[in-house]
């Protein structure tokens, strides 16, 4: 299953960490009002 996250704050970071621990789930996309924040989040969490 592919998952997208809409935000890059604290709760989104916890969710990304949890998603990355799941074998059948992939962090597929991230969105933010700031392209720079979205890119940094995607790089850090593998989206």
Coordinates of C-alpha atoms in Angstrom, one line a residue:
X1 CA 0.0 0.0 0.0
X2 CA 1.3 3.5 -0.9
X3 CA 0.6 6.3 1.6
X4 CA 0.9 10.1 1.1
X5 CA 1.2 12.6 3.9
X6 CA -0.2 16.1 3.8
X7 CA 2.1 18.1 6.1
X8 CA 5.6 18.1 7.4
X9 CA 5.2 18.8 11.1
X10 CA 5.7 16.7 14.2
X11 CA 2.7 14.4 13.8
X12 CA 3.7 13.8 10.1
X13 CA 7.2 12.9 11.2
X14 CA 5.9 10.3 13.7
X15 CA 3.6 8.9 11.0
X16 CA 6.4 8.6 8.5
X17 CA 8.6 6.8 11.1
X18 CA 5.7 4.4 11.7
X19 CA 5.1 3.9 8.0
X20 CA 8.7 3.1 7.4
X21 CA 8.6 0.3 10.0
X22 CA 5.7 -1.4 8.2
X23 CA 6.7 -4.1 5.7
X24 CA 3.8 -3.8 3.2
X25 CA 3.4 0.0 3.4
X26 CA 5.4 2.6 1.5
X27 CA 5.7 6.3 2.1
X28 CA 4.9 7.4 -1.5
X29 CA 4.4 11.1 -1.4
X30 CA 4.5 14.2 0.8
X31 CA 2.9 17.6 0.3
X32 CA 3.4 20.9 2.0
X33 CA 2.8 24.6 1.3
X34 CA 6.6 24.9 1.2
X35 CA 8.3 23.0 -1.6
X36 CA 11.6 23.1 0.3
X37 CA 10.0 21.6 3.4
X38 CA 8.3 18.9 1.3
X39 CA 11.6 18.0 -0.4
X40 CA 13.5 17.8 2.9
X41 CA 10.9 15.6 4.5
X42 CA 10.8 13.4 1.4
X43 CA 14.5 13.0 1.5
X44 CA 14.7 12.3 5.2
X45 CA 11.8 9.7 5.2
X46 CA 12.3 8.2 1.7
X47 CA 9.2 9.4 -0.1

